[in-house]
Amino acid sequence: MSAMQKQSTVGKDVSFERIRRITGYLVGTMDKWNDAKKAEEHDRVKHGLSCGCR
Amino acid sequence: MITQVIKRDGRIVDFDGGKILAAIEKSMEAAGHPAPQGAAAVAEAVTRRLNETYQDTPPKIEEIQDIVEQELMRMGFDEVAKQYILYRANRTRIREANTSLMKTIDEITKVDARQSDVKRDNANIDGNTAMGSMLQIGTAGAKAYNEAYLLTPEQAKAYREGDIHIHDFDFYSLTTTCTQIDIINLFDGGFSTGHGFLREPQSIQSYAALAAIAIQSNQNDQHGGQSIPNFDYGMALGVAKTFRKAYANKLTEGVEDFLDTEDEKQSIDKILAEAREKTGFTARLEKGAKEFDAAVAEGLCEQYKIPQEKAERLVSVARRRAVKKADRDTYQAMEGFVHNLNTMHSRAGAQTPFSSINYGTDTSPEGRMAIKNILLATDAGLGHGETCIFPIHVFKVKEGVNYNEGDPNYDLFKLSCKVSAKRLFPNYIFLDAPFNLQYYKPGHPETEVATMGCRTRVMGNVYDPNREISYGRGNLSFTSINLPRLAIESNHDEKAFYQKLDKMLDLVANQLLDRFEIQASKRVYNFPFLMGQGVWLDSDKLGPNDEVREVLKHGTLSIGFIGLAETLTALYGHHHGESEEMQKKGLEIVGYMRDYCDRKSKEMKMNFTLLATPAEGLSGRFIRMDKKRYGIIPGVTDRDYYTNSFHVPVWYNISAFDKIRKEAPYHALTNAGHISYVELDGDTSNNVDAFESVVRCMHDAGIGYGSINHPVDRDPVCGYVGVIGDVCPRCGRRDGEAISPEKLAQLRKQYPDIPTFRGIE
């Protein structure tokens, strides 16, 4: 094992958690989402605040 | 002469001519023939032909059945032959259901959930665990049985082929969806979970613990999520009890310290009891505080012969300390509640209970203390700062209560925005929307609209118009219509579309009534908590062996729909996000369905309501089938999901304001529940004002229920919570990368809240 590898030992293979809302409920990671909902989440666009809102 | 036959699975068994005769007799009976007449002759003819044809090898079952059909028709029994064919087809359907069931179980048992859509149908169940798999096997078995035996052939076809979706179909014969649990009523005098009796709680900690238990217990009697409509009003009673106890304790301690004595408890209790008698108040945070404190000080003077000034000082110190103690206890109770709901198990351990709590309108100091602390506990997150998945928080927004500056709970509304901008909860329910306001009676929290789970709303009541309340009621079942398919099949013909819609609405309404018939014939003992403990409205008037039919009628039967946007595109070429003209058409379609529900309600004296369907499992199911049937139709079947209910499609570019304005009118029509989302970019916790402006926009536009989505990411290694792109802004690692312990130690000096990382969490 190289010195470099020895140093980097915390958090290998640990993913970021990405919490999203799915039909009203929050879900901790998207691993457990079904395919359709994953596709839907992927397509979501952000809504700008430009006009009208006070 | 044949002596053996080959069964479908290949086994060879002895030939039994009696079985042929019996099948023919049954078909004759079904066709209305006087039973045995001619049956023996047909059976003989069949045997004769079998003997001629199968001299060397035994016949297969299918081949025998073919000959029976032919002989029946040859001998002029046409009607009987028809019955026989139907009988065969039905047996085949059941057999195929069994085969497909085995295949499904095979997949549940062997395939990794990440590769299996079946196993990710419900994101709250971990299909890789033993209990999760067991639950899924049960689901698969129940669905196969229900389809084969409980649906009419017409319903089964519509369900199987994706014209409709019967939600929670696995529970078809077992229970109902959900309930708004009135915890004040439930806790009064204590209750039984079915596993033991719990005394009436006496402190905020026990109030919070019992609230979690109530949700858990009820979840085991129903298939949907559970909700508390009056969380603040309920917890307020616990806060009051905790404060009263703390006031007595702190006063006792203070007096003992001052007199340098011990055991003044009895005397103090006596003084408090006298003060109570004199003023009519107990020790409360505010209510009657002045009078009560004065009476207590007077009592101290008399009892201990101390100067009035000193007595007053002892009382005010005791009060101050008691407030602090109650506040701290409430925070801990709320923290415990949230932890509890995120870790407790239900339904054979495979799920955490789906839970929602509604609050925001109790303006009593005790209620406000509960609201503040549930928000603060949610803001803090779980043990390692994780965002809480449960419960769903629903903040009730009401002008004059919390919406405007100067309203008594305005500060809590502001706090809720701050918390939601960081943690995604609370969502917001708007009591000022006209369709919610019509039920609202000040001073009657049961008339405040509340939400269950993702969106379920229960308010109007044609069965009992005097009980238009949220408490103790819920949805019984719901079924959704594949609206885009009706549009595709109508081939741009509006009239044809509405004709098809009529037919589908009838089919669904009848199916809901069939299901109700099964639900209604259950007894109180089938729902030991829900009915046995009087959670459901009027169930306290029933005995353990009574049928639940009448009281269930307080609930709703809901017709849902999905994909309004695709429907409009299929019919007219574009969707309601794109033009005012289509908005008008969209409102016509949804209004049409609502009118149907209202008519049906009146006719049946039952609550038929229209639901903007939450579409977790459904969004992919319908479109998969429609793609196969109709191919790719641009704007209709060209994605992997149909758009949620009446939403403007998630991929369509539109401002937050315009989206809200487009969707608000549909909230007024969908009385079984609805939700609108707005997607905000970036870390909204850095811009709470922008977040709040969207909430206010929803309120002013007449949205019923809404929430704001924004990315919330967390790095479990360094504990960073916020938006993480490819690289964690705090520790600099990429997804799955390791960092050095030295670096982590260095970061810990800078950010003391970094969790101790223990590998897989």
mmCIF file of N, CA and C in Angstrom, chain B residues 212-292:
data_model
loop_
_atom_site.group_PDB
_atom_site.id
_atom_site.type_symbol
_atom_site.label_atom_id
_atom_site.label_comp_id
_atom_site.label_asym_id
_atom_site.label_seq_id
_atom_site.Cartn_x
_atom_site.Cartn_y
_atom_site.Cartn_z
ATOM 1 N N ALA B 212 -46.388 9.462 19.119
ATOM 2 C CA ALA B 212 -45.684 8.571 18.185
ATOM 3 C C ALA B 212 -46.290 7.169 18.227
ATOM 4 N N ILE B 213 -46.631 6.720 19.433
ATOM 5 C CA ILE B 213 -47.219 5.387 19.570
ATOM 6 C C ILE B 213 -48.595 5.323 18.896
ATOM 7 N N ALA B 214 -49.342 6.413 19.013
ATOM 8 C CA ALA B 214 -50.665 6.449 18.377
ATOM 9 C C ALA B 214 -50.536 6.297 16.863
ATOM 10 N N ILE B 215 -49.562 6.999 16.302
ATOM 11 C CA ILE B 215 -49.339 6.905 14.853
ATOM 12 C C ILE B 215 -48.938 5.479 14.478
ATOM 13 N N GLN B 216 -48.047 4.919 15.275
ATOM 14 C CA GLN B 216 -47.567 3.558 15.009
ATOM 15 C C GLN B 216 -48.707 2.541 15.107
ATOM 16 N N SER B 217 -49.506 2.649 16.159
ATOM 17 C CA SER B 217 -50.585 1.685 16.366
ATOM 18 C C SER B 217 -51.615 1.776 15.246
ATOM 19 N N ASN B 218 -51.974 2.998 14.903
ATOM 20 C CA ASN B 218 -53.000 3.140 13.872
ATOM 21 C C ASN B 218 -52.500 2.689 12.512
ATOM 22 N N GLN B 219 -51.221 2.873 12.282
ATOM 23 C CA GLN B 219 -50.625 2.461 11.008
ATOM 24 C C GLN B 219 -50.786 0.954 10.804
ATOM 25 N N ASN B 220 -50.812 0.219 11.897
ATOM 26 C CA ASN B 220 -50.955 -1.230 11.748
ATOM 27 C C ASN B 220 -52.395 -1.648 11.460
ATOM 28 N N ASP B 221 -53.348 -0.722 11.623
ATOM 29 C CA ASP B 221 -54.741 -1.040 11.301
ATOM 30 C C ASP B 221 -55.149 -0.570 9.910
ATOM 31 N N GLN B 222 -54.323 0.256 9.284
ATOM 32 C CA GLN B 222 -54.682 0.802 7.977
ATOM 33 C C GLN B 222 -53.497 0.704 7.023
ATOM 34 N N HIS B 223 -53.752 0.924 5.732
ATOM 35 C CA HIS B 223 -52.634 0.766 4.801
ATOM 36 C C HIS B 223 -51.964 2.083 4.422
ATOM 37 N N GLY B 224 -52.564 3.219 4.766
ATOM 38 C CA GLY B 224 -51.973 4.493 4.353
ATOM 39 C C GLY B 224 -51.174 5.149 5.465
ATOM 40 N N GLY B 225 -50.815 6.414 5.227
ATOM 41 C CA GLY B 225 -50.087 7.162 6.240
ATOM 42 C C GLY B 225 -51.030 7.672 7.321
ATOM 43 N N GLN B 226 -50.466 8.082 8.424
ATOM 44 C CA GLN B 226 -51.286 8.545 9.541
ATOM 45 C C GLN B 226 -50.961 9.992 9.860
ATOM 46 N N SER B 227 -51.953 10.683 10.366
ATOM 47 C CA SER B 227 -51.752 12.107 10.578
ATOM 48 C C SER B 227 -52.358 12.571 11.895
ATOM 49 N N ILE B 228 -51.745 13.576 12.462
ATOM 50 C CA ILE B 228 -52.317 14.245 13.624
ATOM 51 C C ILE B 228 -52.711 15.651 13.173
ATOM 52 N N PRO B 229 -54.014 15.952 13.201
ATOM 53 C CA PRO B 229 -54.458 17.244 12.664
ATOM 54 C C PRO B 229 -54.237 18.384 13.644
ATOM 55 N N ASN B 230 -54.082 18.045 14.934
ATOM 56 C CA ASN B 230 -54.044 19.079 15.974
ATOM 57 C C ASN B 230 -52.815 18.908 16.862
ATOM 58 N N PHE B 231 -51.672 18.789 16.217
ATOM 59 C CA PHE B 231 -50.462 18.510 16.979
ATOM 60 C C PHE B 231 -50.184 19.590 18.024
ATOM 61 N N ASP B 232 -50.330 20.862 17.628
ATOM 62 C CA ASP B 232 -50.042 21.954 18.567
ATOM 63 C C ASP B 232 -51.049 21.994 19.719
ATOM 64 N N TYR B 233 -52.338 21.864 19.382
ATOM 65 C CA TYR B 233 -53.363 21.892 20.433
ATOM 66 C C TYR B 233 -53.178 20.721 21.396
ATOM 67 N N GLY B 234 -52.804 19.570 20.853
ATOM 68 C CA GLY B 234 -52.613 18.385 21.683
ATOM 69 C C GLY B 234 -51.398 18.515 22.584
ATOM 70 N N MET B 235 -50.267 18.910 21.990
ATOM 71 C CA MET B 235 -49.043 19.032 22.769
ATOM 72 C C MET B 235 -49.168 20.132 23.834
ATOM 73 N N ALA B 236 -49.985 21.154 23.543
ATOM 74 C CA ALA B 236 -50.152 22.261 24.489
ATOM 75 C C ALA B 236 -50.602 21.741 25.856
ATOM 76 N N LEU B 237 -51.457 20.711 25.848
ATOM 77 C CA LEU B 237 -51.923 20.163 27.121
ATOM 78 C C LEU B 237 -50.766 19.543 27.896
ATOM 79 N N GLY B 238 -49.858 18.906 27.183
ATOM 80 C CA GLY B 238 -48.682 18.323 27.824
ATOM 81 C C GLY B 238 -47.744 19.389 28.355
ATOM 82 N N VAL B 239 -47.564 20.455 27.568
ATOM 83 C CA VAL B 239 -46.712 21.561 28.016
ATOM 84 C C VAL B 239 -47.283 22.153 29.301
ATOM 85 N N ALA B 240 -48.609 22.324 29.329
ATOM 86 C CA ALA B 240 -49.254 22.908 30.514
ATOM 87 C C ALA B 240 -49.003 22.035 31.746
ATOM 88 N N LYS B 241 -49.109 20.725 31.571
ATOM 89 C CA LYS B 241 -48.890 19.825 32.716
ATOM 90 C C LYS B 241 -47.442 19.891 33.190
ATOM 91 N N THR B 242 -46.527 19.917 32.223
ATOM 92 C CA THR B 242 -45.112 20.005 32.579
ATOM 93 C C THR B 242 -44.820 21.314 33.308
ATOM 94 N N PHE B 243 -45.403 22.390 32.806
ATOM 95 C CA PHE B 243 -45.162 23.687 33.450
ATOM 96 C C PHE B 243 -45.724 23.708 34.874
ATOM 97 N N ARG B 244 -46.915 23.156 35.048
ATOM 98 C CA ARG B 244 -47.545 23.183 36.367
ATOM 99 C C ARG B 244 -46.677 22.436 37.384
ATOM 100 N N LYS B 245 -46.172 21.293 36.936
ATOM 101 C CA LYS B 245 -45.310 20.520 37.840
ATOM 102 C C LYS B 245 -44.022 21.278 38.142
ATOM 103 N N ALA B 246 -43.435 21.865 37.078
ATOM 104 C CA ALA B 246 -42.176 22.593 37.253
ATOM 105 C C ALA B 246 -42.368 23.782 38.181
ATOM 106 N N TYR B 247 -43.499 24.453 38.069
ATOM 107 C CA TYR B 247 -43.796 25.615 38.916
ATOM 108 C C TYR B 247 -43.816 25.198 40.382
ATOM 109 N N ALA B 248 -44.502 24.100 40.679
ATOM 110 C CA ALA B 248 -44.562 23.610 42.067
ATOM 111 C C ALA B 248 -43.177 23.205 42.563
ATOM 112 N N ASN B 249 -42.428 22.515 41.729
ATOM 113 C CA ASN B 249 -41.091 22.065 42.138
ATOM 114 C C ASN B 249 -40.140 23.224 42.379
ATOM 115 N N LYS B 250 -40.135 24.166 41.448
ATOM 116 C CA LYS B 250 -39.212 25.291 41.580
ATOM 117 C C LYS B 250 -39.584 26.142 42.804
ATOM 118 N N LEU B 251 -40.869 26.294 43.042
ATOM 119 C CA LEU B 251 -41.299 27.076 44.204
ATOM 120 C C LEU B 251 -40.881 26.370 45.504
ATOM 121 N N THR B 252 -41.088 25.058 45.517
ATOM 122 C CA THR B 252 -40.701 24.284 46.700
ATOM 123 C C THR B 252 -39.200 24.429 46.967
ATOM 124 N N GLU B 253 -38.416 24.255 45.901
ATOM 125 C CA GLU B 253 -36.964 24.374 46.048
ATOM 126 C C GLU B 253 -36.571 25.755 46.560
ATOM 127 N N GLY B 254 -37.186 26.774 45.971
ATOM 128 C CA GLY B 254 -36.863 28.149 46.359
ATOM 129 C C GLY B 254 -37.162 28.410 47.825
ATOM 130 N N VAL B 255 -38.333 27.951 48.246
ATOM 131 C CA VAL B 255 -38.728 28.170 49.644
ATOM 132 C C VAL B 255 -37.792 27.392 50.581
ATOM 133 N N GLU B 256 -37.493 26.153 50.200
ATOM 134 C CA GLU B 256 -36.597 25.339 51.035
ATOM 135 C C GLU B 256 -35.230 25.990 51.155
ATOM 136 N N ASP B 257 -34.717 26.514 50.022
ATOM 137 C CA ASP B 257 -33.423 27.180 50.055
ATOM 138 C C ASP B 257 -33.475 28.400 50.978
ATOM 139 N N PHE B 258 -34.542 29.160 50.828
ATOM 140 C CA PHE B 258 -34.648 30.395 51.601
ATOM 141 C C PHE B 258 -34.763 30.103 53.095
ATOM 142 N N LEU B 259 -35.566 29.119 53.444
ATOM 143 C CA LEU B 259 -35.786 28.822 54.867
ATOM 144 C C LEU B 259 -34.733 27.881 55.429
ATOM 145 N N ASP B 260 -33.916 27.340 54.503
ATOM 146 C CA ASP B 260 -32.944 26.320 54.889
ATOM 147 C C ASP B 260 -33.639 25.149 55.589
ATOM 148 N N THR B 261 -34.731 24.727 54.958
ATOM 149 C CA THR B 261 -35.449 23.560 55.488
ATOM 150 C C THR B 261 -35.514 22.518 54.384
ATOM 151 N N GLU B 262 -36.126 21.381 54.709
ATOM 152 C CA GLU B 262 -36.406 20.397 53.672
ATOM 153 C C GLU B 262 -37.852 19.990 53.802
ATOM 154 N N ASP B 263 -38.345 19.394 52.730
ATOM 155 C CA ASP B 263 -39.695 18.853 52.772
ATOM 156 C C ASP B 263 -40.774 19.912 52.996
ATOM 157 N N GLU B 264 -40.760 20.934 52.183
ATOM 158 C CA GLU B 264 -41.849 21.915 52.198
ATOM 159 C C GLU B 264 -42.926 21.568 51.174
ATOM 160 N N LYS B 265 -42.748 20.418 50.529
ATOM 161 C CA LYS B 265 -43.610 20.093 49.391
ATOM 162 C C LYS B 265 -45.093 20.125 49.765
ATOM 163 N N GLN B 266 -45.395 19.512 50.895
ATOM 164 C CA GLN B 266 -46.807 19.434 51.285
ATOM 165 C C GLN B 266 -47.429 20.806 51.490
ATOM 166 N N SER B 267 -46.663 21.658 52.184
ATOM 167 C CA SER B 267 -47.179 23.009 52.432
ATOM 168 C C SER B 267 -47.371 23.765 51.130
ATOM 169 N N ILE B 268 -46.394 23.652 50.251
ATOM 170 C CA ILE B 268 -46.493 24.374 48.974
ATOM 171 C C ILE B 268 -47.693 23.868 48.179
ATOM 172 N N ASP B 269 -47.857 22.527 48.154
ATOM 173 C CA ASP B 269 -49.010 21.973 47.429
ATOM 174 C C ASP B 269 -50.315 22.536 47.977
ATOM 175 N N LYS B 270 -50.344 22.686 49.299
ATOM 176 C CA LYS B 270 -51.555 23.210 49.936
ATOM 177 C C LYS B 270 -51.787 24.673 49.518
ATOM 178 N N ILE B 271 -50.677 25.450 49.507
ATOM 179 C CA ILE B 271 -50.788 26.858 49.097
ATOM 180 C C ILE B 271 -51.281 26.964 47.649
ATOM 181 N N LEU B 272 -50.723 26.067 46.786
ATOM 182 C CA LEU B 272 -51.124 26.105 45.377
ATOM 183 C C LEU B 272 -52.589 25.730 45.204
ATOM 184 N N ALA B 273 -53.015 24.750 46.005
ATOM 185 C CA ALA B 273 -54.411 24.318 45.916
ATOM 186 C C ALA B 273 -55.342 25.441 46.350
ATOM 187 N N GLU B 274 -54.931 26.160 47.383
ATOM 188 C CA GLU B 274 -55.761 27.274 47.863
ATOM 189 C C GLU B 274 -55.801 28.408 46.834
ATOM 190 N N ALA B 275 -54.641 28.665 46.237
ATOM 191 C CA ALA B 275 -54.594 29.720 45.212
ATOM 192 C C ALA B 275 -55.496 29.355 44.048
ATOM 193 N N ARG B 276 -55.527 28.089 43.753
ATOM 194 C CA ARG B 276 -56.358 27.611 42.652
ATOM 195 C C ARG B 276 -57.839 27.827 42.969
ATOM 196 N N GLU B 277 -58.165 27.503 44.200
ATOM 197 C CA GLU B 277 -59.558 27.656 44.614
ATOM 198 C C GLU B 277 -59.971 29.124 44.581
ATOM 199 N N LYS B 278 -59.047 29.959 45.038
ATOM 200 C CA LYS B 278 -59.338 31.377 45.160
ATOM 201 C C LYS B 278 -59.479 32.060 43.792
ATOM 202 N N THR B 279 -58.579 31.704 42.863
ATOM 203 C CA THR B 279 -58.559 32.432 41.588
ATOM 204 C C THR B 279 -59.276 31.696 40.462
ATOM 205 N N GLY B 280 -59.435 30.391 40.625
ATOM 206 C CA GLY B 280 -60.011 29.616 39.526
ATOM 207 C C GLY B 280 -58.995 29.268 38.459
ATOM 208 N N PHE B 281 -57.728 29.596 38.686
ATOM 209 C CA PHE B 281 -56.664 29.261 37.732
ATOM 210 C C PHE B 281 -55.698 28.253 38.338
ATOM 211 N N THR B 282 -54.972 27.548 37.444
ATOM 212 C CA THR B 282 -53.811 26.789 37.913
ATOM 213 C C THR B 282 -52.574 27.533 37.417
ATOM 214 N N ALA B 283 -51.409 27.009 37.764
ATOM 215 C CA ALA B 283 -50.187 27.635 37.268
ATOM 216 C C ALA B 283 -50.100 27.426 35.770
ATOM 217 N N ARG B 284 -50.297 28.494 35.010
ATOM 218 C CA ARG B 284 -50.197 28.419 33.555
ATOM 219 C C ARG B 284 -49.159 29.407 33.081
ATOM 220 N N LEU B 285 -48.712 29.209 31.823
ATOM 221 C CA LEU B 285 -47.680 30.096 31.291
ATOM 222 C C LEU B 285 -48.147 31.552 31.313
ATOM 223 N N GLU B 286 -49.402 31.791 30.884
ATOM 224 C CA GLU B 286 -49.890 33.171 30.878
ATOM 225 C C GLU B 286 -51.268 33.318 31.478
ATOM 226 N N LYS B 287 -52.099 32.352 31.160
ATOM 227 C CA LYS B 287 -53.506 32.497 31.522
ATOM 228 C C LYS B 287 -53.669 32.631 33.040
ATOM 229 N N GLY B 288 -54.164 33.787 33.487
ATOM 230 C CA GLY B 288 -54.399 34.038 34.904
ATOM 231 C C GLY B 288 -53.128 34.077 35.737
ATOM 232 N N ALA B 289 -51.976 34.265 35.075
ATOM 233 C CA ALA B 289 -50.699 34.166 35.785
ATOM 234 C C ALA B 289 -50.606 35.192 36.916
ATOM 235 N N LYS B 290 -51.013 36.419 36.621
ATOM 236 C CA LYS B 290 -50.877 37.494 37.594
ATOM 237 C C LYS B 290 -51.675 37.180 38.866
ATOM 238 N N GLU B 291 -52.953 36.859 38.647
ATOM 239 C CA GLU B 291 -53.827 36.574 39.789
ATOM 240 C C GLU B 291 -53.314 35.385 40.574
ATOM 241 N N PHE B 292 -52.943 34.349 39.840
ATOM 242 C CA PHE B 292 -52.518 33.123 40.499
ATOM 243 C C PHE B 292 -51.242 33.371 41.312
#
